[in-house]
Amino acid sequence: MAALILLLAVRTYEETAVAHARSNGSLRTAEATVTKLTTRTTSGTDGGGQDGGDGHWFVTTTHTIELRVGAETKTVNDVPDRSAYDLREGQRVAASLWHGRVVEIDGRDVWHGWHPGGWDMTLFVTYPLITGYVIALAVTAAGYLAGLGGRVRFEQEHRIGPLGLGLVVGAAAAFVLIARAASGHVVPFWPLIPIGAGTAAALAGLRGKLRWARVPTGTDTPGGSAPARR
């Protein structure tokens, strides 16, 4: 789980940083030469039952572009046809780079961004689990810290309500983002929104629970000491 959280954090940082660099024009631009251009075309039908006979026919063309940037060779895979339609081998182009990775070629977007492939697919599938784990961890840590002074008895049942609230809020935020993505509006830092909203809601709910769990001040045990926390 720690590895998944770290991978999600790294990918979120990458997408956010690239989007920010694009918006403020801080991508590094370098002259480059197209040394190799490979085209791959796939076709088939989408939907249509088991035999696919009633689906819509599609043809997808992608390109692999190899660039020489100074003394380095950089390769960009799965470039859509619209971003490579008139490139040719030997052509001089301007490559826009982010930490050495090609983001644009002659102003055309070749950065994959969030996409249903590779590690991103793993993150998409496990994202609900990651979100629930982070919210549960935040609730547990907050409850533990609240009970350190002996003024609050933090019991297991105190977590259930706030955790459920956080999961519901996080799921609602995720559905909103999915709807926006379907209309073409993808937020680069989208993983932070459901996790942040769910965690904030869970901690707010926990705060109310802990008010009822406070140990009355001045209450002593028969031996004269403060009541022990369970």
XYZ file of N, CA, C and O in Angstrom, residues 74-146:
292
model
N 15.897 10.601 -27.569
C 14.684 10.474 -26.770
C 13.580 9.877 -27.624
O 13.455 10.209 -28.810
N 12.794 9.003 -27.023
C 11.727 8.309 -27.741
C 10.387 8.628 -27.093
O 10.253 8.575 -25.871
N 9.411 8.961 -27.922
C 8.050 9.220 -27.466
C 7.138 8.193 -28.112
O 7.092 8.082 -29.348
N 6.442 7.434 -27.297
C 5.588 6.356 -27.802
C 4.122 6.761 -27.821
O 3.694 7.659 -27.081
N 3.357 6.072 -28.665
C 1.898 6.219 -28.725
C 1.459 7.665 -28.934
O 0.534 8.161 -28.288
N 2.124 8.341 -29.845
C 1.744 9.715 -30.182
C 0.540 9.669 -31.119
O 0.578 8.969 -32.140
N -0.552 10.362 -30.802
C -1.727 10.319 -31.680
C -1.436 10.947 -33.036
O -0.536 11.778 -33.179
N -2.218 10.537 -34.021
C -1.990 10.968 -35.399
C -2.058 12.485 -35.543
O -1.322 13.079 -36.327
N -2.936 13.136 -34.770
C -3.096 14.584 -34.897
C -1.841 15.344 -34.453
O -1.660 16.514 -34.831
N -1.003 14.703 -33.625
C 0.209 15.373 -33.146
C 1.434 15.038 -33.980
O 2.506 15.601 -33.743
N 1.290 14.128 -34.959
C 2.445 13.717 -35.766
C 2.120 13.611 -37.235
O 2.880 12.983 -37.989
N 1.022 14.230 -37.687
C 0.524 13.957 -39.025
C 1.471 14.393 -40.133
O 1.474 13.808 -41.211
N 2.325 15.437 -39.939
C 3.199 15.857 -41.033
C 4.677 15.815 -40.660
O 5.512 16.407 -41.346
N 5.006 15.088 -39.608
C 6.413 14.923 -39.262
C 7.062 13.895 -40.186
O 6.409 12.969 -40.656
N 8.347 14.052 -40.411
C 9.077 13.117 -41.273
C 10.496 12.958 -40.730
O 11.014 13.830 -40.019
N 11.116 11.861 -41.060
C 12.478 11.608 -40.598
C 13.440 12.634 -41.185
O 13.345 12.998 -42.349
N 14.344 13.112 -40.351
C 15.308 14.129 -40.761
C 14.831 15.549 -40.537
O 15.601 16.498 -40.714
N 13.569 15.702 -40.158
C 13.014 17.045 -39.963
C 13.550 17.668 -38.677
O 13.674 17.015 -37.651
N 13.843 18.979 -38.728
C 14.248 19.720 -37.551
C 12.994 20.256 -36.861
O 12.119 20.854 -37.497
N 12.918 20.038 -35.569
C 11.740 20.462 -34.809
C 12.193 21.107 -33.503
O 13.369 21.045 -33.124
N 11.254 21.731 -32.833
C 11.494 22.299 -31.507
C 10.825 21.388 -30.485
O 9.609 21.165 -30.533
N 11.629 20.835 -29.577
C 11.106 19.945 -28.546
C 10.990 20.705 -27.229
O 11.957 21.340 -26.788
N 9.815 20.653 -26.616
C 9.600 21.261 -25.303
C 9.754 20.174 -24.246
O 9.062 19.147 -24.307
N 10.642 20.388 -23.285
C 11.026 19.348 -22.338
C 10.685 19.748 -20.908
O 10.742 20.926 -20.541
N 10.330 18.732 -20.127
C 10.169 18.885 -18.678
C 11.059 17.858 -18.008
O 10.824 16.659 -18.131
N 12.094 18.335 -17.351
C 13.076 17.447 -16.717
C 13.565 16.373 -17.692
O 13.672 15.192 -17.338
N 13.834 16.801 -18.915
C 14.374 15.890 -19.915
C 13.362 15.044 -20.639
O 13.728 14.282 -21.542
N 12.106 15.146 -20.286
C 11.063 14.343 -20.940
C 10.300 15.211 -21.931
O 9.928 16.354 -21.632
N 10.069 14.657 -23.119
C 9.450 15.420 -24.200
C 7.960 15.591 -23.921
O 7.226 14.615 -23.745
N 7.515 16.847 -23.891
C 6.113 17.172 -23.643
C 5.423 17.642 -24.923
O 4.282 17.296 -25.193
N 6.148 18.422 -25.728
C 5.577 18.951 -26.966
C 6.628 18.883 -28.070
O 7.834 18.987 -27.808
N 6.157 18.700 -29.288
C 7.005 18.766 -30.475
C 6.400 19.799 -31.410
O 5.258 19.640 -31.866
N 7.131 20.865 -31.641
C 6.626 21.982 -32.449
C 5.284 22.479 -31.925
O 4.361 22.777 -32.706
N 5.137 22.529 -30.606
C 3.919 23.030 -29.987
C 2.778 22.040 -29.933
O 1.708 22.359 -29.418
N 2.991 20.813 -30.406
C 1.931 19.803 -30.385
C 2.113 18.896 -29.165
O 3.230 18.481 -28.850
N 1.032 18.571 -28.560
C 1.050 17.786 -27.327
C 1.393 16.324 -27.615
O 0.703 15.655 -28.384
N 2.486 15.843 -26.996
C 2.842 14.434 -27.106
C 2.976 13.804 -25.718
O 3.460 12.668 -25.594
N 2.590 14.549 -24.695
C 2.642 14.043 -23.320
C 1.418 13.174 -23.069
O 0.280 13.588 -23.313
N 1.621 11.976 -22.543
C 0.500 11.055 -22.351
C -0.486 11.554 -21.311
O -1.694 11.384 -21.457
N 0.006 12.147 -20.249
C -0.898 12.528 -19.166
C -1.498 11.289 -18.523
O -1.005 10.170 -18.676
N -2.587 11.492 -17.783
C -3.298 10.344 -17.211
C -3.925 9.552 -18.351
O -4.675 10.092 -19.159
N -3.628 8.273 -18.431
C -4.166 7.475 -19.519
C -4.374 6.042 -19.032
O -3.686 5.580 -18.115
N -5.334 5.334 -19.624
C -5.650 3.957 -19.193
C -4.641 2.953 -19.703
O -4.933 2.124 -20.564
N -3.447 3.025 -19.178
C -2.419 2.094 -19.585
C -1.260 2.128 -18.608
O -1.084 3.096 -17.862
N -0.452 1.080 -18.605
C 0.716 1.036 -17.743
C 0.360 1.141 -16.269
O -0.650 0.594 -15.804
N 1.196 1.869 -15.522
C 0.971 2.029 -14.093
C -0.275 2.845 -13.793
O -0.879 2.698 -12.725
N -0.665 3.732 -14.716
C -1.872 4.527 -14.477
C -3.099 3.631 -14.325
O -3.979 3.902 -13.511
N -3.173 2.567 -15.109
C -4.305 1.652 -14.992
C -4.328 1.006 -13.616
O -5.396 0.838 -13.003
N -3.151 0.644 -13.103
C -3.077 0.083 -11.753
C -3.585 1.079 -10.729
O -4.319 0.720 -9.795
N -3.212 2.346 -10.893
C -3.652 3.378 -9.950
C -5.158 3.616 -10.049
O -5.823 3.834 -9.037
N -5.706 3.585 -11.260
C -7.151 3.764 -11.424
C -7.912 2.656 -10.696
O -8.922 2.916 -10.031
N -7.433 1.418 -10.860
C -8.135 0.282 -10.271
C -8.035 0.297 -8.752
O -9.001 -0.012 -8.048
N -6.877 0.646 -8.236
C -6.667 0.601 -6.785
C -6.964 1.919 -6.086
O -6.848 1.992 -4.859
N -7.369 2.940 -6.840
C -7.586 4.252 -6.218
C -8.629 4.229 -5.093
O -8.410 4.851 -4.039
N -9.782 3.545 -5.248
C -10.724 3.493 -4.115
C -10.103 2.900 -2.849
O -10.357 3.385 -1.741
N -9.274 1.864 -3.024
C -8.607 1.259 -1.881
C -7.607 2.229 -1.253
O -7.524 2.347 -0.022
N -6.861 2.938 -2.092
C -5.895 3.919 -1.586
C -6.606 5.019 -0.826
O -6.185 5.423 0.269
N -7.717 5.512 -1.386
C -8.471 6.584 -0.733
C -8.976 6.144 0.633
O -8.829 6.862 1.631
N -9.586 4.961 0.698
C -10.094 4.462 1.973
C -8.991 4.270 2.988
O -9.159 4.584 4.177
N -7.843 3.791 2.531
C -6.721 3.556 3.451
C -6.203 4.874 4.023
O -5.948 4.979 5.230
N -6.047 5.890 3.167
C -5.537 7.184 3.640
C -6.514 7.827 4.618
O -6.113 8.370 5.659
N -7.811 7.756 4.322
C -8.813 8.343 5.226
C -8.806 7.605 6.566
O -8.835 8.230 7.628
N -8.762 6.277 6.524
C -8.733 5.493 7.765
C -7.480 5.798 8.570
O -7.523 5.897 9.806
N -6.362 5.948 7.897
C -5.107 6.259 8.580
C -5.178 7.621 9.246
O -4.726 7.797 10.390
N -5.772 8.598 8.544
C -5.893 9.942 9.118
C -6.808 9.945 10.343
O -6.516 10.595 11.359
N -7.915 9.210 10.267
C -8.844 9.143 11.397
C -8.182 8.463 12.599
O -8.292 8.932 13.748
N -7.484 7.370 12.355
C -6.814 6.657 13.440
C -5.739 7.527 14.094
O -5.623 7.582 15.323
N -4.947 8.203 13.266
C -3.887 9.052 13.804
C -4.461 10.213 14.609
O -3.955 10.544 15.690
N -5.531 10.834 14.101
C -6.137 11.953 14.820
C -6.730 11.496 16.148
O -6.599 12.176 17.169
N -7.378 10.334 16.146
C -7.935 9.808 17.391
C -6.860 9.457 18.393
O -6.997 9.704 19.601
N -5.772 8.896 17.903
C -4.669 8.538 18.801
C -4.058 9.782 19.432
O -3.804 9.826 20.644
N -3.837 10.814 18.621
C -3.251 12.050 19.146
C -4.189 12.724 20.141
O -3.740 13.292 21.146
N -5.491 12.644 19.872
C -6.453 13.256 20.785
C -6.464 12.540 22.127
O -6.761 13.153 23.167
